[in-house]
Amino acid sequence: MTTLLDTLAFNDEGYLLNWQQWNEQVAYEIAAEEGIELTDRHWIVIHFARKIYAENGDAPTLRQITKQTDVSTKEMYTLFPDGPAKKAAMIAGLPKPTGCI
Amino acid sequence: MTDTTFASEPVQLGRRKKAEPKKQRKLAIICSKGSLDMAYPPLILANAARMSGIEAHLFFTFWGMDVITKSKMEHLHVATVGNPNMHPSFHIPTLVGVLPGMSLMASEMMRREIARLDFPPVPEFLELLHDAGAHIYACQMAMDMMKLKPEDLVPYAEVLGAMEFLEIADEAQILFV
């Protein structure tokens, strides 16, 4: 069975290679593979991450997300367990964030 | 079974692997320093660990107690005398460093740089670590020595002895700062 993700290219760590091939369905499918069911709160983070990437060419740091959206640090760890900034970028179809905070 | 059809393809079409951590990693840091410059590295590392899905345990002892003591944590200083790291951007010769106010000035400079890099001030950073699920411990012996009571510390600090900490740090990668 061929899924949408089978038609796209990813790196070894599971990040989409071309962020412009992303759409919401891609996000749903990556999230499902990562065991995350997307809610409105996830979408706030995902759309913010893509906006920042379009502006800076780097996925936002966790601190940027928590300072510039109404999603708190605690909530980020609930929404995206096991590495919130990385998982948010992954589902948003972006490369891993490089910031340290 | 290997799929030979795509063996020579440079990109991995249709082979997205679930980003599964190989094994549950665990980081334990002993924080023994209370100067502004040495307070940050353990906090930054512990936060990076949590952001990567790694467990983080911070054990504060000796001068590190200042970092989690409510009355001290906002006023940590950089030493301008006897600190060989006072260069190049913070260069203050030792003989100048002894003048009144020099340490205060250097500390303010460093605080500005820390804020510019978007690292929060110490109290907010600890709060952030707590929210991120990092564990904060206070050394019982250091508390006795400095006559500190649990209510003098940030509320989420758990008081324990070195042996208990080592039990918690079992199988962790341990750092001493």
Coordinates of C-alpha atoms in Angstrom, one line a residue:
Chain A
M1 CA 0.0 0.0 0.0
T2 CA 1.4 3.4 -1.0
T3 CA 0.7 6.3 1.4
L4 CA 1.2 10.0 0.9
L5 CA 4.5 9.8 2.8
D6 CA 5.8 7.2 0.3
T7 CA 5.8 9.9 -2.4
L8 CA 8.0 12.3 -0.5
A9 CA 11.7 12.3 0.4
F10 CA 12.9 12.4 4.1
N11 CA 16.4 12.4 5.7
D12 CA 17.6 9.6 7.9
E13 CA 16.1 11.1 11.0
G14 CA 12.6 11.4 9.4
Y15 CA 12.6 15.1 8.5
L16 CA 11.0 16.1 5.2
L17 CA 13.8 17.2 2.8
N18 CA 11.8 19.9 0.9
W19 CA 9.6 22.0 3.2
Q20 CA 7.5 23.3 0.3
Q21 CA 6.2 19.8 -0.4
W22 CA 4.4 19.9 2.9
N23 CA 0.7 20.2 3.4
E24 CA -1.7 19.6 6.3
Q25 CA -2.3 16.0 5.2
V26 CA 1.5 15.4 5.3
A27 CA 1.5 16.8 8.9
Y28 CA -1.3 14.4 9.9
E29 CA 0.5 11.4 8.5
I30 CA 3.9 12.3 10.0
A31 CA 2.2 12.9 13.4
A32 CA 0.4 9.6 13.2
E33 CA 3.7 7.8 12.6
E34 CA 5.1 9.6 15.7
G35 CA 2.1 8.6 17.7
I36 CA 0.7 12.1 17.9
E37 CA -2.9 13.0 17.2
L38 CA -3.1 16.7 16.0
T39 CA -5.4 19.1 17.8
D40 CA -6.0 22.8 17.4
R41 CA -3.2 23.5 19.9
H42 CA -0.8 21.5 17.8
W43 CA -1.8 23.5 14.7
I44 CA -1.0 26.8 16.5
V45 CA 2.6 25.6 17.0
I46 CA 2.9 24.1 13.5
H47 CA 1.7 27.2 11.7
F48 CA 3.9 29.4 13.8
A49 CA 6.9 27.2 13.1
R50 CA 6.3 27.4 9.4
K51 CA 5.9 31.2 9.5
I52 CA 9.2 31.5 11.4
Y53 CA 11.0 29.2 9.0
A54 CA 9.7 31.2 6.0
E55 CA 11.1 34.4 7.6
N56 CA 14.5 33.1 9.0
G57 CA 15.3 29.8 7.4
D58 CA 15.5 28.1 10.8
A59 CA 12.8 26.3 12.7
P60 CA 11.9 28.2 15.9
T61 CA 13.4 27.3 19.2
L62 CA 11.2 26.1 22.0
R63 CA 11.6 29.5 23.7
Q64 CA 10.5 31.3 20.6
I65 CA 7.4 29.2 20.4
T66 CA 6.5 29.7 24.1
K67 CA 7.2 33.4 24.1
Q68 CA 5.4 34.2 20.8
T69 CA 2.4 31.9 21.0
D70 CA 0.1 31.2 24.0
V71 CA 1.4 27.7 24.3
S72 CA 3.4 27.3 27.5
T73 CA 6.5 25.2 28.1
K74 CA 4.5 22.6 30.0
E75 CA 1.9 22.4 27.3
M76 CA 4.6 21.9 24.6
Y77 CA 5.9 18.9 26.5
T78 CA 2.4 17.5 26.6
L79 CA 1.6 18.2 22.9
F80 CA 4.9 16.9 21.6
P81 CA 6.4 14.5 24.2
D82 CA 10.0 13.3 23.7
G83 CA 11.6 16.5 22.3
P84 CA 9.0 19.2 21.7
A85 CA 11.0 21.6 19.4
K86 CA 12.3 18.8 17.2
K87 CA 8.9 17.0 17.0
A88 CA 7.1 20.3 16.2
A89 CA 9.6 21.0 13.4
M90 CA 9.3 17.5 12.0
I91 CA 5.5 17.5 11.8
A92 CA 5.7 21.0 10.3
G93 CA 7.9 19.6 7.5
L94 CA 10.9 21.6 8.6
P95 CA 14.5 20.6 9.4
K96 CA 15.6 20.2 13.0
P97 CA 15.9 23.6 14.8
T98 CA 19.5 24.6 15.5
G99 CA 19.0 26.9 18.5
C100 CA 20.1 25.9 22.0
I101 CA 17.1 27.2 24.0
Chain B
M1 CA 15.0 -8.5 2.7
T2 CA 16.5 -5.5 1.0
D3 CA 14.7 -3.7 -1.7
T4 CA 17.0 -3.5 -4.7
T5 CA 14.7 -1.3 -6.8
F6 CA 15.7 1.8 -4.8
A7 CA 19.2 0.7 -3.8
S8 CA 20.9 3.4 -5.9
E9 CA 18.5 6.2 -5.2
P10 CA 20.2 9.1 -3.4
V11 CA 17.0 10.1 -1.5
Q12 CA 14.9 7.8 0.5
L13 CA 11.5 7.9 -1.2
G14 CA 8.9 6.1 0.8
R15 CA 11.2 5.0 3.6
R16 CA 10.4 7.5 6.3
K17 CA 11.6 6.0 9.6
K18 CA 9.9 6.8 12.8
A19 CA 12.2 9.0 14.8
E20 CA 12.6 6.6 17.7
P21 CA 15.3 7.3 20.3
K22 CA 17.7 4.3 20.4
K23 CA 17.4 4.0 24.2
Q24 CA 16.2 6.2 27.0
R25 CA 19.1 8.5 27.8
K26 CA 19.5 10.2 31.2
L27 CA 21.7 13.1 32.2
A28 CA 22.7 14.0 35.8
I29 CA 24.6 17.2 36.5
I30 CA 26.2 18.1 39.8
C31 CA 26.0 21.9 40.0
S32 CA 28.7 23.2 42.5
K33 CA 29.2 26.7 41.3
G34 CA 27.3 29.9 42.1
S35 CA 28.9 32.5 40.0
L36 CA 26.8 33.9 37.1
D37 CA 29.1 32.5 34.4
M38 CA 29.2 29.0 35.9
A39 CA 25.5 28.9 36.8
Y40 CA 24.4 28.8 33.2
P41 CA 26.1 25.8 31.5
P42 CA 24.3 23.2 33.6
L43 CA 21.0 24.9 33.1
I44 CA 21.5 25.2 29.3
L45 CA 22.6 21.5 29.1
A46 CA 19.7 20.2 31.2
N47 CA 17.3 22.2 29.0
A48 CA 18.8 20.9 25.8
A49 CA 18.5 17.4 27.2
R50 CA 14.8 17.9 28.0
M51 CA 14.2 19.4 24.5
S52 CA 15.7 16.3 23.0
G53 CA 13.6 13.9 25.1
I54 CA 16.5 13.0 27.5
E55 CA 15.8 12.8 31.3
A56 CA 17.6 15.6 33.3
H57 CA 18.5 15.6 37.0
L58 CA 20.3 18.6 38.6
F59 CA 21.9 18.2 42.0
F60 CA 22.9 21.6 43.5
T61 CA 25.6 21.6 46.2
F62 CA 28.1 24.0 47.8
W63 CA 28.2 27.4 46.0
G64 CA 25.6 26.0 43.5
M65 CA 23.1 26.4 46.3
D66 CA 22.9 30.1 45.5
V67 CA 21.4 29.3 42.1
I68 CA 18.3 27.8 43.8
T69 CA 18.2 30.1 46.8
K70 CA 15.4 32.6 46.3
S71 CA 17.2 35.5 47.9
K72 CA 20.4 34.9 45.9
M73 CA 19.4 33.6 42.5
E74 CA 18.6 37.0 41.0
H75 CA 21.9 38.5 42.2
L76 CA 24.6 36.1 41.0
H77 CA 27.9 37.8 40.2
V78 CA 30.9 37.3 37.9
A79 CA 34.2 37.5 39.8
T80 CA 36.5 40.1 38.2
V81 CA 39.5 39.0 40.4
G82 CA 41.1 35.6 40.2
N83 CA 39.0 34.7 37.2
P84 CA 41.2 33.7 34.3
N85 CA 38.3 33.8 31.9
M86 CA 38.0 37.6 32.0
H87 CA 38.8 38.0 28.4
P88 CA 38.4 38.9 25.6
S89 CA 34.9 40.4 25.5
F90 CA 34.8 40.8 29.2
H91 CA 38.4 41.8 29.6
I92 CA 39.1 43.5 32.9
P93 CA 42.7 43.3 34.2
T94 CA 42.9 41.9 37.8
L95 CA 44.3 45.2 39.2
V96 CA 41.3 47.1 37.8
G97 CA 39.0 44.3 38.9
V98 CA 39.6 45.0 42.6
L99 CA 38.0 48.4 42.3
P100 CA 34.6 48.8 43.9
G101 CA 31.7 48.2 41.5
M102 CA 33.8 46.3 38.9
S103 CA 32.2 42.9 39.6
L104 CA 28.8 44.5 39.5
M105 CA 29.5 46.1 36.1
A106 CA 30.9 42.9 34.7
S107 CA 27.8 41.0 35.9
E108 CA 25.5 43.5 34.3
M109 CA 27.4 43.2 31.0
M110 CA 27.1 39.4 31.2
R111 CA 23.4 39.6 32.1
R112 CA 22.8 41.8 29.0
E113 CA 24.6 39.3 26.8
I114 CA 22.7 36.4 28.2
A115 CA 19.4 38.2 27.5
R116 CA 20.5 39.1 24.0
L117 CA 21.0 35.4 23.3
D118 CA 17.4 34.9 24.6
F119 CA 18.5 32.9 27.6
P120 CA 16.2 33.7 30.5
P121 CA 17.4 35.1 33.9
V122 CA 18.2 32.4 36.5
P123 CA 14.9 32.3 38.3
E124 CA 12.9 32.1 35.1
F125 CA 15.3 29.5 33.7
L126 CA 14.8 27.2 36.7
E127 CA 11.0 27.6 36.4
L128 CA 11.3 26.7 32.7
L129 CA 13.4 23.6 33.6
H130 CA 10.8 22.5 36.1
D131 CA 8.0 23.0 33.6
A132 CA 10.1 21.0 31.1
G133 CA 10.2 18.1 33.6
A134 CA 13.8 18.4 34.7
H135 CA 14.4 17.3 38.3
I136 CA 16.0 19.8 40.7
Y137 CA 17.6 18.6 43.9
A138 CA 19.3 20.4 46.8
C139 CA 22.2 18.9 48.8
Q140 CA 21.2 18.2 52.4
M141 CA 24.8 18.7 53.7
A142 CA 25.3 22.0 51.9
M143 CA 22.0 23.2 53.3
D144 CA 23.1 22.3 56.8
M145 CA 26.4 24.0 56.2
M146 CA 24.8 27.2 54.9
K147 CA 22.0 27.2 57.4
L148 CA 19.4 27.1 54.7
K149 CA 15.8 25.8 55.2
P150 CA 13.7 24.2 52.4
E151 CA 11.5 27.4 52.3
D152 CA 14.6 29.4 51.4
L153 CA 14.8 27.5 48.1
V154 CA 12.7 27.4 45.0
P155 CA 9.6 25.3 45.9
Y156 CA 10.2 22.5 43.5
A157 CA 13.7 21.7 44.8
E158 CA 13.8 18.3 46.5
V159 CA 16.2 18.0 49.4
L160 CA 18.4 14.9 49.4
G161 CA 21.8 13.4 50.3
A162 CA 24.6 12.5 47.9
M163 CA 23.9 8.8 48.2
E164 CA 20.3 9.2 47.2
F165 CA 21.3 11.4 44.3
L166 CA 23.7 8.7 43.1
E167 CA 20.8 6.2 43.3
I168 CA 18.7 8.4 41.1
A169 CA 21.6 9.0 38.7
D170 CA 22.0 5.2 38.2
E171 CA 22.8 4.6 34.6
A172 CA 22.9 8.3 33.8
Q173 CA 25.7 10.2 32.2
I174 CA 27.0 12.3 35.1
L175 CA 28.6 15.7 34.8
F176 CA 30.3 17.8 37.5
V177 CA 30.2 21.5 37.0

